[in-house]
C-alpha positions in Angstrom: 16.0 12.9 -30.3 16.5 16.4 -28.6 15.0 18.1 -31.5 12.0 15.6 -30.6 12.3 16.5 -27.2 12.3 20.2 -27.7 9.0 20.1 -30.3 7.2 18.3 -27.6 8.3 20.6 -25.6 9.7 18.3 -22.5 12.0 19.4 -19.5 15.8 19.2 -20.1 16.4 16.2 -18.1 14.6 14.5 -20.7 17.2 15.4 -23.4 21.0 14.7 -24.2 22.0 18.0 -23.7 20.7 17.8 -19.9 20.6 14.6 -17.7 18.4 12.5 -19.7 18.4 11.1 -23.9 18.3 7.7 -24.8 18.5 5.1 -27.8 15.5 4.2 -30.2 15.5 0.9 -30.9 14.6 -1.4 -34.0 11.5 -3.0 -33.1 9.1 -2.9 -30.2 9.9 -6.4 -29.3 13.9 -5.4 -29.4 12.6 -2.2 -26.7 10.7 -4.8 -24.3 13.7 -7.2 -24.4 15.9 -4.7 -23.4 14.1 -3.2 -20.9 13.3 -6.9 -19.2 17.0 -7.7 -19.5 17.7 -4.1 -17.8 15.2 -4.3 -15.0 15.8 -8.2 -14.3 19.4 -7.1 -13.8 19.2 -4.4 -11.6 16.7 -5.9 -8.9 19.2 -9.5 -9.5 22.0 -7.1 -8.5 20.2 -6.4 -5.4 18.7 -9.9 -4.6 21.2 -12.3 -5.6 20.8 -14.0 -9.0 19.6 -17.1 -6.8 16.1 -15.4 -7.1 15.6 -14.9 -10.8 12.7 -17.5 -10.3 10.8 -15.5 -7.9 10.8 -12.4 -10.4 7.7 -11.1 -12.0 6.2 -8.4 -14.6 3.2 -6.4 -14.7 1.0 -6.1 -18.0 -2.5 -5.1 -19.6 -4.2 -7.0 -22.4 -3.8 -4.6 -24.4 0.4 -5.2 -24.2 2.0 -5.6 -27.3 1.9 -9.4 -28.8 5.7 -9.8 -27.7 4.2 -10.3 -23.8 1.6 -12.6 -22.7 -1.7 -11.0 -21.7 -3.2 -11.0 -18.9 -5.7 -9.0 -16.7 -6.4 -5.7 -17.7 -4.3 -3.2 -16.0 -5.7 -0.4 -13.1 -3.7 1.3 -10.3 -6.1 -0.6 -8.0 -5.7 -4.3 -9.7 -1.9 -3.5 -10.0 -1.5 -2.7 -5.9 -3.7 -5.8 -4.9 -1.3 -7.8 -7.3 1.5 -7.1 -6.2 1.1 -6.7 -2.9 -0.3 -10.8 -3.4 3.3 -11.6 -5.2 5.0 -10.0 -2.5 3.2 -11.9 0.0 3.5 -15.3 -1.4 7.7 -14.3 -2.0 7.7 -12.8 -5.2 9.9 -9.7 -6.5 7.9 -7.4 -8.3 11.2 -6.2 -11.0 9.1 -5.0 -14.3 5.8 -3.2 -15.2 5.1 -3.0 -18.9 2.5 0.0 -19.8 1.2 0.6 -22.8 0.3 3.7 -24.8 -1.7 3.2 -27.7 -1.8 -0.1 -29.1 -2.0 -1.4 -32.6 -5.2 -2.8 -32.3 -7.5 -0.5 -30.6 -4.8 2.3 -29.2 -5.5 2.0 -25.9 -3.7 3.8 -23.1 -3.1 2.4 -19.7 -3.5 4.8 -16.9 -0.4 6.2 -16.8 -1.0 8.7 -14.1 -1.9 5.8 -11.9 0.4 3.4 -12.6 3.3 5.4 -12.1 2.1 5.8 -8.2 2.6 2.2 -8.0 5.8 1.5 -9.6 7.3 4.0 -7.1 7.2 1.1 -4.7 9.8 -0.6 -6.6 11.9 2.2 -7.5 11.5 1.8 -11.2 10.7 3.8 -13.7 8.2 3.2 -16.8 10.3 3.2 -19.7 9.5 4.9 -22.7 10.5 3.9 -26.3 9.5 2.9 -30.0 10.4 1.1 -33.4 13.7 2.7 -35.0 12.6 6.2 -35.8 15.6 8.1 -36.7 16.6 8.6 -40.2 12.8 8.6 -40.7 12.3 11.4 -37.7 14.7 13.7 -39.4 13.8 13.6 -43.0 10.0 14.4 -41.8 11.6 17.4 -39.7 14.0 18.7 -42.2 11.6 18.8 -45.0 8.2 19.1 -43.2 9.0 21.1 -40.5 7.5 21.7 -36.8 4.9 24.2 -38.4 3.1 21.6 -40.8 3.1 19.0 -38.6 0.6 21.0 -36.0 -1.5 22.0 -39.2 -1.2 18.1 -39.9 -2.3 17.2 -36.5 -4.9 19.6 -36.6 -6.3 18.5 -39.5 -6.6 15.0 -37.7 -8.5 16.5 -34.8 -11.1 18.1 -36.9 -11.5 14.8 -38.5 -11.9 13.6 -35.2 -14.6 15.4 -33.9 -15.8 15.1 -37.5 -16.2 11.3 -37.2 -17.9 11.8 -33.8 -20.9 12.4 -35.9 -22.1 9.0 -35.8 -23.1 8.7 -32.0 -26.6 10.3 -33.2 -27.1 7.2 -35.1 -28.2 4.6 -32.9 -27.1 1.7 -35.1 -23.6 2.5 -34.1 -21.7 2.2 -31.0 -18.4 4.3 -30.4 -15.6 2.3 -28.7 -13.6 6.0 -27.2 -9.9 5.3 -26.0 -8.5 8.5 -25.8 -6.7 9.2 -28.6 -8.8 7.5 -30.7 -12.5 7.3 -31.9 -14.2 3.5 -33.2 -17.2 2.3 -34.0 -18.9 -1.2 -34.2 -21.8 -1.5 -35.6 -23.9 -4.0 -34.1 -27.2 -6.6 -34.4 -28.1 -7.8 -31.4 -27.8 -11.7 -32.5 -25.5 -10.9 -35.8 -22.8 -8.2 -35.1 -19.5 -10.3 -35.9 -21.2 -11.3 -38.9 -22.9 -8.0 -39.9 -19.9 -6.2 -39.2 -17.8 -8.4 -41.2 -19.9 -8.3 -44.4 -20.9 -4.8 -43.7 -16.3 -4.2 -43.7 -16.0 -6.4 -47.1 -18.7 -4.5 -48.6 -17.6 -0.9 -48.0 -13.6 -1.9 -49.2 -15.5 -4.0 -52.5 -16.5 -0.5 -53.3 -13.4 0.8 -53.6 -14.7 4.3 -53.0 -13.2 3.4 -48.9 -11.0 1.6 -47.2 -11.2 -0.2 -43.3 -10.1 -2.7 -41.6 -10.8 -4.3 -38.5 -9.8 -6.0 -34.4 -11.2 -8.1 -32.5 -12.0 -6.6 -29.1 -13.6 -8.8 -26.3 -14.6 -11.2 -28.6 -16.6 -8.5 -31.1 -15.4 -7.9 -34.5 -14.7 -4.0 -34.8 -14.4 -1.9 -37.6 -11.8 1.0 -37.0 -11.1 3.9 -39.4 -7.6 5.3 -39.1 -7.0 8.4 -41.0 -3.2 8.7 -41.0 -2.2 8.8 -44.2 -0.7 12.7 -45.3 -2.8 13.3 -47.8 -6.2 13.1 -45.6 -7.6 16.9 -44.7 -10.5 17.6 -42.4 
């Protein structure tokens, strides 16, 4: 983890060798269970466990499937939501943001969001899936230097795939760190898109998939795999 730390060149209180480090674990769902079972013990250690039932968590819709979703998440909506839940005699204990989602890789303002949970003295917590063994190998035999020409690569494909806003049968879905499109009929775009995704994959010449966002079926493209070059 400090070798990750270092690469992405973070302060020493984020690593082992200073005040900070960590454990990966398994699975998402393992890292939002521990960090609900963490923050609903500290504010219960404050509050008397006679008020676990007046204890509440913050999320987007964009959260990852293993909380409910809700309202999508702003620093404005947030404040006006909590500062509800405290009025009615709730105890704000646990905000779950989000950085890049599996279906459309959102990211929740961060920035913003972190100006509200300073009213509770919390932190946003930051994890993933069990990376280790796998973190490692890719550093010991790919090293830091091919994995910026391996990023790199990704931009330019990127900006590459940004292309397709002069055609005006497509609309980009932008979220950041990633690019979309949906292409869409005005009366037929779930439809059209879906035949328009089996078609291109029957072809076997390329390969998409698709989310659901709002209700309209979108085709992504996700160029991860190491073998892609821009």
């Amino acid at each position: 983890m400090d070798w990750l730390g270092q690469m992405l060149g973070l302060p020493q209180s984020f690593l082992f060798s200073g005040t900070g480090g960590g454990v990966i674990q398994g699975t998402t769902c393992e890292t939002i269970l521990c960090t609900l079972v963490a923050a609903r013990d500290q504010m219960l250690a404050k509050v008397g466990r006679e008020n676990i039932g007046k204890l509440v968590f913050y999320r987007s819709d964009q959260t990852h499937c293993a909380l409910l979703k809700a309202a999508k998440l702003s620093q404005e909506s947030l404040r006006t939501t909590i500062r509800l839940d405290v009025e009615a005699g709730l105890i704000p204990v646990f905000l779950c943001a989000t950085i890049g989602t599996t279906s459309t890789t959102a990211v929740d303002p961060i920035r913003d969001s972190k100006q509200v949970v300073d009213y509770k003295d919390w932190q946003i917590t930051l994890s993933r899936r069990f990376r280790s063994m796998k973190l490692w190998l890719v550093l010991r035999s790919y090293g830091v230097c091919n994995l910026k020409n391996f990023l790199s690569s990704h931009v330019k494909m990127a900006r590459l795939f940004q292309l397709v806003e002069s055609d005006n049968r497509v609309e980009k879905e932008p979220n950041g760190c990633n690019i979309e499109a949906k292409l869409v009929d005005p009366e037929y775009a779930n439809a059209f898109n879906r035949n328009l995704l089996e078609t291109m994959n029957a072809s076997g010449k390329v390969f998409m998939t698709h989310t659901v966002v709002e209700g309209i079926y979108v085709i992504t493209i996700c160029c991860w795999c190491h073998s892609n070059r821009g």
